[in-house]
Coordinates of C-alpha atoms and ligand atoms in Angstrom, one line a residue:
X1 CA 107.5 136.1 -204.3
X2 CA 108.1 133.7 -206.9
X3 CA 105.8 133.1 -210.3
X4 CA 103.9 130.2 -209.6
X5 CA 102.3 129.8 -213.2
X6 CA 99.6 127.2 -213.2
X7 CA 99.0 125.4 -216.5
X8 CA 97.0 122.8 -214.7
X9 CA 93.6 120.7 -215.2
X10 CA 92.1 122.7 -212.1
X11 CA 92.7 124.8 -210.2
X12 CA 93.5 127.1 -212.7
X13 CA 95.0 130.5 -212.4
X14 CA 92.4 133.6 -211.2
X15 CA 92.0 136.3 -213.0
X16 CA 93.0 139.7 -210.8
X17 CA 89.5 140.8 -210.8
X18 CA 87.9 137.5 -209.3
X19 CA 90.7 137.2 -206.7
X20 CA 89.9 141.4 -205.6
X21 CA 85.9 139.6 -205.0
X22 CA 87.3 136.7 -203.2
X23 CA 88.8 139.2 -200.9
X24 CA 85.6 141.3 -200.1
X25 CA 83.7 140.8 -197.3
X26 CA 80.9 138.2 -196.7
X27 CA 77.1 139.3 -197.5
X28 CA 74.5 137.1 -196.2
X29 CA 73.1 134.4 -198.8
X30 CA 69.2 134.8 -197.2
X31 CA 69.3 138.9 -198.8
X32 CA 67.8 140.3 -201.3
X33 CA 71.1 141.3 -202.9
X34 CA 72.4 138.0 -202.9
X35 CA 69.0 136.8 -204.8
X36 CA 70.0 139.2 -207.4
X37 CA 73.5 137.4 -208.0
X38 CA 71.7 134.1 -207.9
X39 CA 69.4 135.0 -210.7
X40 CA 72.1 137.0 -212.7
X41 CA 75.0 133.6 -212.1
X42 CA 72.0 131.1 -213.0
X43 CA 71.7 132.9 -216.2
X44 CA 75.4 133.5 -217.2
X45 CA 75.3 129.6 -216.3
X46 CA 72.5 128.6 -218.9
X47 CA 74.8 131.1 -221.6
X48 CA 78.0 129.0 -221.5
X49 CA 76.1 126.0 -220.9
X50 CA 74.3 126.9 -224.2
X51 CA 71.1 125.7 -222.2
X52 CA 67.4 126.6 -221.6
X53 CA 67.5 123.9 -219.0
X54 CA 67.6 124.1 -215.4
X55 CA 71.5 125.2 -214.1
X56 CA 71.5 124.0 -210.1
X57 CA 74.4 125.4 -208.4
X58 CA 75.7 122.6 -205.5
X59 CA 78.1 123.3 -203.0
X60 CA 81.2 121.0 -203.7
X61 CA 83.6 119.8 -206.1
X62 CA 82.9 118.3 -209.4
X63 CA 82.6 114.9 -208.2
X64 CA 79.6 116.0 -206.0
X65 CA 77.7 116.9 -208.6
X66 CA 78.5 113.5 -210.4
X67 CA 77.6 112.1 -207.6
X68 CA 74.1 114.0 -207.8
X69 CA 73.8 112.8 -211.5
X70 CA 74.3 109.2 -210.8
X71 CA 72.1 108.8 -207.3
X72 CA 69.2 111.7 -208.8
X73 CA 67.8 110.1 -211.7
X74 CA 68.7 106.3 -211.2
X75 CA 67.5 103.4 -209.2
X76 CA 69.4 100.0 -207.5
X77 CA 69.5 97.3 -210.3
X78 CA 69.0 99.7 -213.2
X79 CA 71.1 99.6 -216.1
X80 CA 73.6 102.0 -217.5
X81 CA 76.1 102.3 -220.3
X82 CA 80.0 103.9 -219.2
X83 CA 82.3 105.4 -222.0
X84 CA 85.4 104.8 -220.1
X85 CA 88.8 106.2 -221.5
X86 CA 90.5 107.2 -218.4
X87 CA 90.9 108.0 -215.0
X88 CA 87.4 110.1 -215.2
X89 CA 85.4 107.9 -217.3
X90 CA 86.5 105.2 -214.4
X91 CA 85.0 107.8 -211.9
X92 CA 81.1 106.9 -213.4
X93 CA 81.4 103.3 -213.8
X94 CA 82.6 103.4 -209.2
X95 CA 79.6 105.9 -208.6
X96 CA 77.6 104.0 -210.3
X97 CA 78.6 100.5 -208.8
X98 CA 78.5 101.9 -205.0
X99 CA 74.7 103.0 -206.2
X100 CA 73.7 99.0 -206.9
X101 CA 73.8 100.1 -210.4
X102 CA 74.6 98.0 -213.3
X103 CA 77.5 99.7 -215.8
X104 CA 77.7 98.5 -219.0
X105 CA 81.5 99.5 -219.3
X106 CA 82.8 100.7 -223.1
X107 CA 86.6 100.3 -222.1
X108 CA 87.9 102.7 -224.8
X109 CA 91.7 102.3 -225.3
X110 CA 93.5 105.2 -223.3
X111 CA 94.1 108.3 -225.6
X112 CA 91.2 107.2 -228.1
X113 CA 87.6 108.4 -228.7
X114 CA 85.0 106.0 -228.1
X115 CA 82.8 104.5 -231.2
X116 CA 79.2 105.4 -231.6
X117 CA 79.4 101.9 -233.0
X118 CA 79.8 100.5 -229.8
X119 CA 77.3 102.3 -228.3
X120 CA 74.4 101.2 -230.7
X121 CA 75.4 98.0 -230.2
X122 CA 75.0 98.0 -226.6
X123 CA 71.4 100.3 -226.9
X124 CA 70.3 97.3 -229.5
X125 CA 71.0 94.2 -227.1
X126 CA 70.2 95.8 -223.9
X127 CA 66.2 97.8 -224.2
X128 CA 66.5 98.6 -220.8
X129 CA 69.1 101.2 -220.5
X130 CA 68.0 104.0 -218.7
X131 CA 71.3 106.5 -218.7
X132 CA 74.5 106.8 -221.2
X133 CA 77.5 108.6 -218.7
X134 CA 80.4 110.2 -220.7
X135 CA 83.6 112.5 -220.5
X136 CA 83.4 115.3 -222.4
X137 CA 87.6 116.3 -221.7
X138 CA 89.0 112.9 -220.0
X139 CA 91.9 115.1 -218.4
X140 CA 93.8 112.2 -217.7
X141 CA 94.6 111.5 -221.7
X142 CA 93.7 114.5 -223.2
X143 CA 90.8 113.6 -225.4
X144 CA 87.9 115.1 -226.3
X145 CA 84.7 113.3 -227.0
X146 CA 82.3 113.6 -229.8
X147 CA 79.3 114.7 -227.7
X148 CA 76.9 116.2 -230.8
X149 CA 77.6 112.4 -232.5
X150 CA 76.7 110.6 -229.1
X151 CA 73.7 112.9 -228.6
X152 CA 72.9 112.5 -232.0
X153 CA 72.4 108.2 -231.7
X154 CA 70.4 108.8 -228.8
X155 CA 67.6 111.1 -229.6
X156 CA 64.4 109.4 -230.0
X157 CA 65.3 107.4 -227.3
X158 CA 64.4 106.7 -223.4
X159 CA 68.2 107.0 -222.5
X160 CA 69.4 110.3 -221.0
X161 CA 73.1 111.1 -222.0
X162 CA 74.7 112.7 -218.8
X163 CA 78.2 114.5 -219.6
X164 CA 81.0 115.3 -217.6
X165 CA 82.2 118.4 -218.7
X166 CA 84.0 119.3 -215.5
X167 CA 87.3 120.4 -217.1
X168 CA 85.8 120.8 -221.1
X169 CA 83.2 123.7 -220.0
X170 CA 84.5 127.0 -221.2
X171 CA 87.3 125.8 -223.2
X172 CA 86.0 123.3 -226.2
X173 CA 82.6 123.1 -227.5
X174 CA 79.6 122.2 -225.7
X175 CA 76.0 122.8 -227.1
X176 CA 73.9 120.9 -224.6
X177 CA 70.3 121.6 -225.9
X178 CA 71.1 121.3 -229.8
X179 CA 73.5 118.5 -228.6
X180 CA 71.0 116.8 -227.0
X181 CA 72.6 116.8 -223.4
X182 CA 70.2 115.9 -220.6
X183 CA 72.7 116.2 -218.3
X184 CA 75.8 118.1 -217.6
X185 CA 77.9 118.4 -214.8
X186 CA 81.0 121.2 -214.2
X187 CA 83.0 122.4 -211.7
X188 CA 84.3 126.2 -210.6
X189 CA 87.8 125.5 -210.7
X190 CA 88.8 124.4 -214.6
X191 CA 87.6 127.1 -217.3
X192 CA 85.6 129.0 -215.4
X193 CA 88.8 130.4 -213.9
X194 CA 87.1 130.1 -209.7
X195 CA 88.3 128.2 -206.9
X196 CA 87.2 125.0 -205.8
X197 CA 83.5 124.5 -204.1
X198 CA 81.1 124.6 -206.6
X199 CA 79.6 122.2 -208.5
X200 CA 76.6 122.1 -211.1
X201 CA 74.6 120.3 -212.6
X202 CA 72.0 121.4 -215.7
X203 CA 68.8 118.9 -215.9
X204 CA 66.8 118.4 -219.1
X205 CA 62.9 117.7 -218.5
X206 CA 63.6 114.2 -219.8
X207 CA 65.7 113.8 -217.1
X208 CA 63.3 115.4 -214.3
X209 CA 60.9 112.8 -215.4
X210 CA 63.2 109.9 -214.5
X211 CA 64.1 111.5 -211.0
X212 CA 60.8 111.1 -210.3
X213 CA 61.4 107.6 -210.3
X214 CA 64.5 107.2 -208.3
X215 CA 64.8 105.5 -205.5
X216 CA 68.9 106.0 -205.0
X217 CA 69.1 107.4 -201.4
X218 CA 70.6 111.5 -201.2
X219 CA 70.3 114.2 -199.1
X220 CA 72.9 116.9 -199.5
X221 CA 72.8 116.2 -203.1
X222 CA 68.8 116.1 -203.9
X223 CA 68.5 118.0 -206.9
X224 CA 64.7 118.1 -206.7
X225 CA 65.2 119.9 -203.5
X226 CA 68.0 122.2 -204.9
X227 CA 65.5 123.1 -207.4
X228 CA 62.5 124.2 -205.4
X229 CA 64.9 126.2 -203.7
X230 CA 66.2 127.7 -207.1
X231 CA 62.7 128.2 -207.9
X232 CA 62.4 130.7 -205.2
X233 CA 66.1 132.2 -205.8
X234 CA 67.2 130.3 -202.9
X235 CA 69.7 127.2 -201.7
X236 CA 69.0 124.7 -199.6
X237 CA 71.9 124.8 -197.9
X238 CA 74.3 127.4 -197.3
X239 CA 76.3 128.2 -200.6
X240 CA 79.7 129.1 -200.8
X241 CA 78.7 132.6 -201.0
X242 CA 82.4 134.2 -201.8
X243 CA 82.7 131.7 -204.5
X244 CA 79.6 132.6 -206.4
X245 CA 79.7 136.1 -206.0
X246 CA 83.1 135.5 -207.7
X247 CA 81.5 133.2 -210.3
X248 CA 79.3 136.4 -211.5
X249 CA 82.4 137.8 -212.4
X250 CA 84.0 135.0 -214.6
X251 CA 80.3 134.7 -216.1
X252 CA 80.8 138.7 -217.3
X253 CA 83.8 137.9 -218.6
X254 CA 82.8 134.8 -220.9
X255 CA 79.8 136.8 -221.7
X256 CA 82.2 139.7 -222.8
X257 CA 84.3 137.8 -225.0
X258 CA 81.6 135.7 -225.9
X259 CA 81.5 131.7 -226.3
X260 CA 82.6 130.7 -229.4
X261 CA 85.6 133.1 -229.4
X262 CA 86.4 132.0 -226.1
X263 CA 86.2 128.1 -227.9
X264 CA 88.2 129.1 -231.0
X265 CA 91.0 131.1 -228.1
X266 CA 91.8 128.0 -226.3
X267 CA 91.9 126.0 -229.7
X268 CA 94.7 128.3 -231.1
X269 CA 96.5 128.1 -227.8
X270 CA 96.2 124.6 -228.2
X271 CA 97.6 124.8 -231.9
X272 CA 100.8 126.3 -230.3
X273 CA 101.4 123.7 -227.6
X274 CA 101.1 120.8 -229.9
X275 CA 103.6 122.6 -232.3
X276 CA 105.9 123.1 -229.9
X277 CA 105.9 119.6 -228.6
X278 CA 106.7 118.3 -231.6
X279 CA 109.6 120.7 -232.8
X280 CA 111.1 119.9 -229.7
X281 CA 110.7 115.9 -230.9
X282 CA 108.3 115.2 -228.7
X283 CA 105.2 112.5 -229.0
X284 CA 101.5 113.7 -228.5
X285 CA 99.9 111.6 -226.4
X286 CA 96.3 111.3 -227.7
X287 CA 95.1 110.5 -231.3
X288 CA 94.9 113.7 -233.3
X289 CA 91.6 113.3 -234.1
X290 CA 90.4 113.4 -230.9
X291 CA 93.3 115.8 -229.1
X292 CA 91.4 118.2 -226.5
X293 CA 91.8 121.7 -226.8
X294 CA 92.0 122.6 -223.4
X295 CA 94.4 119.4 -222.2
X296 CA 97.3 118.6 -224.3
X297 CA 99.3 115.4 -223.0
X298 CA 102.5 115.3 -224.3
X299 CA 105.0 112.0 -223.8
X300 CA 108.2 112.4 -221.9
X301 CA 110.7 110.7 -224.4
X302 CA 112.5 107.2 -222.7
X303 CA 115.1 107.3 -220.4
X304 CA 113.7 111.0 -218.8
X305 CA 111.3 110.8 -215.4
X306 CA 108.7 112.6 -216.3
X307 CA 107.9 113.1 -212.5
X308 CA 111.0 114.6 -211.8
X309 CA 111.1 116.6 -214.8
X310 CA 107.0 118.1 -213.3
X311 CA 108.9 118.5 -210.2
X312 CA 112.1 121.0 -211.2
X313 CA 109.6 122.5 -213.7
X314 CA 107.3 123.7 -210.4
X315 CA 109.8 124.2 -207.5
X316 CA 113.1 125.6 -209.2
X317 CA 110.9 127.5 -211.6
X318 CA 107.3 128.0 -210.2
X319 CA 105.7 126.7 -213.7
X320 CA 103.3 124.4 -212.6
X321 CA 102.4 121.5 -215.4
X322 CA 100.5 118.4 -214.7
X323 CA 102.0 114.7 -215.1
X324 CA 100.3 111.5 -215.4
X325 CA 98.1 109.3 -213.5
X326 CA 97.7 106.0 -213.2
X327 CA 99.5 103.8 -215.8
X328 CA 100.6 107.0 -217.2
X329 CA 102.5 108.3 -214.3
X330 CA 106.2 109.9 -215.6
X331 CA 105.4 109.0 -218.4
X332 CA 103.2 111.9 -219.7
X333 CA 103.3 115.7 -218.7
X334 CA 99.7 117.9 -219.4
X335 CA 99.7 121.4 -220.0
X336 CA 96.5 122.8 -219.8
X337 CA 94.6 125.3 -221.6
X338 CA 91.6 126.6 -220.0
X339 CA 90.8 129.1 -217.8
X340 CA 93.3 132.6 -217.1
X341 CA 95.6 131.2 -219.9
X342 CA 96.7 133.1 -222.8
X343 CA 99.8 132.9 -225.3
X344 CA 102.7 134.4 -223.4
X345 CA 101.6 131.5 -220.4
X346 CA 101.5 128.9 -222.7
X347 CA 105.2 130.6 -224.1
X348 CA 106.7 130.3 -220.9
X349 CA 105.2 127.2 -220.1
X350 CA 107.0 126.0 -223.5
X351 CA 110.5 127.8 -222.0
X352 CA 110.6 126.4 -219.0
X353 CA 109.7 122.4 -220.2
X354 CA 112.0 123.4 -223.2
X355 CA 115.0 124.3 -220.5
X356 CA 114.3 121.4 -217.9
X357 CA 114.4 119.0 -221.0
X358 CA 117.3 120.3 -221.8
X359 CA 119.0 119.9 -218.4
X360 CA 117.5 116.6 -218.1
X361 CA 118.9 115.3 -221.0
X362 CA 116.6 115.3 -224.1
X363 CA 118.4 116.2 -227.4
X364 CA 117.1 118.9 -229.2
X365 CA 117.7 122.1 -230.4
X366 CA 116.7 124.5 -227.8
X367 CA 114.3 127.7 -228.4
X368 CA 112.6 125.4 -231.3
X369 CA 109.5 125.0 -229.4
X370 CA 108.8 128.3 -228.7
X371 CA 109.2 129.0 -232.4
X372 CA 106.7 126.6 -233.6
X373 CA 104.0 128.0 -230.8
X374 CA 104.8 131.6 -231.9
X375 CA 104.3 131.2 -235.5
X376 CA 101.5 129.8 -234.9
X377 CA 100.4 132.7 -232.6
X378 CA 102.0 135.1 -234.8
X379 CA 99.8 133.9 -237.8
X380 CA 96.5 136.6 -239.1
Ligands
PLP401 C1 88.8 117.6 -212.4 C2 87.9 116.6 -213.0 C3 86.9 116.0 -212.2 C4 87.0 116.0 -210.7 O1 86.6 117.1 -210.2 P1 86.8 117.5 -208.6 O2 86.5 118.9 -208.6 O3 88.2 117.2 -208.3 O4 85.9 116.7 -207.8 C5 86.0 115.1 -212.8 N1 86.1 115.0 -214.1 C6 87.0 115.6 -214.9 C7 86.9 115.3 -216.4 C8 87.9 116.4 -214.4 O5 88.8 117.0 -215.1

C-alpha cells in the first residue's frame, strides 16, 4: 500500500504500539481491570495536563467537551468574554450564543495574538463577567496564545479562564495550575497521537463552584455527573473503551519522554518547517511572535492553488498536509507538528511540498528546503 503520511491538525498519525491495542479485543468497562486503567489514564491525564485538578474523560470529540465547558458552568443571560482569532475561537463565541449567553467578542486579526490590553479593558467596564474562553493553538492560523499572561490578569478575580487546548496539548506549553487555567478542554486525536472519541475536560474548584450555579440545560455532557462517576472509578455512560485503553499507552509514552522534552521536540521540528518555508521563498502565515509550535501555516505564493497543490501532495504522493479554511482556503497550506511526528516526517513532508511546488510552478531552487530543516536538525 501506499504511504499515507499525515502531517495534519487531527487525526494524527498512531504510533505502532497504540494501533496493536486498538486491535485487541474488547474488556468490559464495569471490571475491575478496566478501573485500574481508569485510575492509571486519569493520572497520566493530570501529568500532561500539569494539573491537580479534576481530569473528566467524555466520550466525543473535542467540541463536546467545549460544549460541556460552555453549558456546565454558565447560565442564560450571563456574560462572557471570546478571544476570537480564527475558525476555533469562532467555535466559543456559537456555543455560547445557542446557550442564551452573552459573548463579549475580542475579534483578534487572523494570524495575531490577542492583547491582554483588550482584555482588561473589557474586565474593567463589564463587573459582571463570569467566564474568559480562549484558544490555546487556533489551528486554523497557526498561533499560539499567551495563556500564563492571560491567566496571569485574571487571578484575583471571579472570572474563570476556560482554554481550548484541543490541538496545543502535548505539543507546546501548557501549565494549567501555575497558569491559572480553570478550565481546559482536549481531544484524543491531536498530540496525544489516539483516534477520535474522546474528549476531556479538567475543572478547577473555582470552576465547580460556579457549576453549582448553572442553570444551562445538559445531559450527556453533565460534568457533575461525570464526576461522581469518576469518583467511584466509573463513567456514566459507556466510554469508548478501545480508545482509552489505547490512551494508557500514549500517556506511557509522554510520561517516558517526559513533558517538557516532548515541548522543546515539537519546537525544534517546528524550527525546521519554518526554515524550510522560507529557503524555498515562501511567506509564514502567522506573526513570529506568536507562531505555534505544533501548526505552522505557510502561504502558497500568488498565482498557485493552494487546494490543488494539498490535493497532488495527498493522492499522487500519499503526504497528507492541511489547507486553509474559511477566508484562508488555497491560500494557506499547514503542516502540523504534534503527535507521531519526528524529523525525517517533517523531511519528507518538506520533499514532497518542495516537488509539487515545483511542478506547480513556483520558482525556486529545489532541495533548498530540506537543507534549511536539516541544518537545523543537524545542529548539537
Ligand atoms: C481540532 C480542533 C477542535 C475540534 O475538535 P473536534 O475533535 O473536531 O471536535 C477544536 N479546537 C481546536 C483548536 C482544534 O484544533
Amino acid at each position: 500500500m501506499k504511504r499515507n503520511l499525515l502531517l495534519t491538525p487531527g487525526p494524527t498519525q498512531l504510533p505502532a504500539r497504540i494501533c496493536q491495542v486498538l486491535g485487541e479485543p474488547i474488556i468490559h468497562h464495569r471490571t475491575p481491570q478496566f478501573q485500574g486503567v481508569l485510575k492509571e489514564v486519569t493520572e497520566g491525564l493530570q501529568y500532561v495536563f500539569q494539573t491537580k485538578n479534576d481530569v473528566l474523560i467524555l466520550t466525543s470529540s473535542g467540541t463536546g467537551g467545549m460544549e460541556a465547558a460552555v453549558s456546565n458552568f454558565l447560565s442564560p443571560h450571563d456574560q462572557v468574554i471570546v478571544l476570537e482569532g480564527g475558525k476555533f475561537g469562532e467555535r466559543w463565541t456559537e456555543l455560547c450564543q445557542m446557550y442564551g449567553i452573552k459573548a463579549h467578542v475580542i475579534k483578534v486579526p487572523w494570524g495575531k495574538a490577542g492583547a491582554v490590553s483588550d482584555i482588561k479593558k473589557i474586565l474593567g467596564a463589564q463587573k459582571e463577567i463570569k467566564a474568559l474562553f480562549v484558544t490555546l493553538v487556533e489551528t486554523s492560523t497557526g498561533v499560539t496564545t499567551d495563556v500564563r499572561a492571560i491567566g496571569e490578569a485574571l487571578s484575583g478575580t471571579n472570572v474563570i479562564l476556560v482554554v481550548d487546548a484541543i490541538s496545543g496539548l502535548g505539543a507546546v506549553e501548557l501549565r494549567t495550575d501555575e497558569w491559572n487555567v480553570d478550565v481546559v478542554v482536549a481531544g484524543s486525536q491531536k498530540g496525544l497521537m489516539l483516534p477520535p472519541g474522546l474528549a476531556f475536560v479538567s475543572v478547577s474548584p473555582k470552576a465547580w463552584a460556579l457549576a453549582e450555579k448553572s442553570t444551562c440545560p445538559k445531559y450527556y455532557f453533565h460534568l457533575k455527573a461525570a464526576k461522581k462517576a469518576a469518583q467511584k472509578t466509573d463513567t456514566p455512560f459507556t466510554p469508548a473503551i478501545g480508545i482509552i485503553m489505547a490512551l494508557n499507552e500514549s500517556l506511557l509514552l509522554i510520561k517516558n519522554e517526559g513533558i517538557e522534552k516532548l515541548w522543546a521536540r515539537y519546537a525544534r521540528l517546528a524550527q525546521g518547517t519554518r526554515a524550510a518555508a522560507r529557503a524555498m521563498g515562501l511567506s509564514l502565515y502567522a506573526d513570529p511572535a506568536c507562531a505555534s509550535h505544533a501548526v505552522t501555516a505557510i502561504q502558497v505564493p500568488s498565482g498557485i492553488d493552494g487546494e490543488k497543490l494539498t490535493k497532488i501532495m495527498r493522492d499522487t504522493y500519499g503526504v497528507t498536509i492541511a489547507g486553509g479554511q474559511e477566508e484562508l482556503k488555497g491560500k494557506i497550506v499547514r503542516i502540523c507538528q504534534m503527535g507521531c511526528v519526528d524529523e525525517f516526517d517533517i523531511l519528507t513532508g518538506i520533499a514532497c511540498l518542495e516537488k509539487v511546488l515545483h511542478e506547480m510552478g513556483h520558482q525556486f531552487t529545489l532541495g533548498s528546503g530540506l537543507a534549511a530543516a536539516q541544518k537545523i536538525y543537524n545542529q548539537k
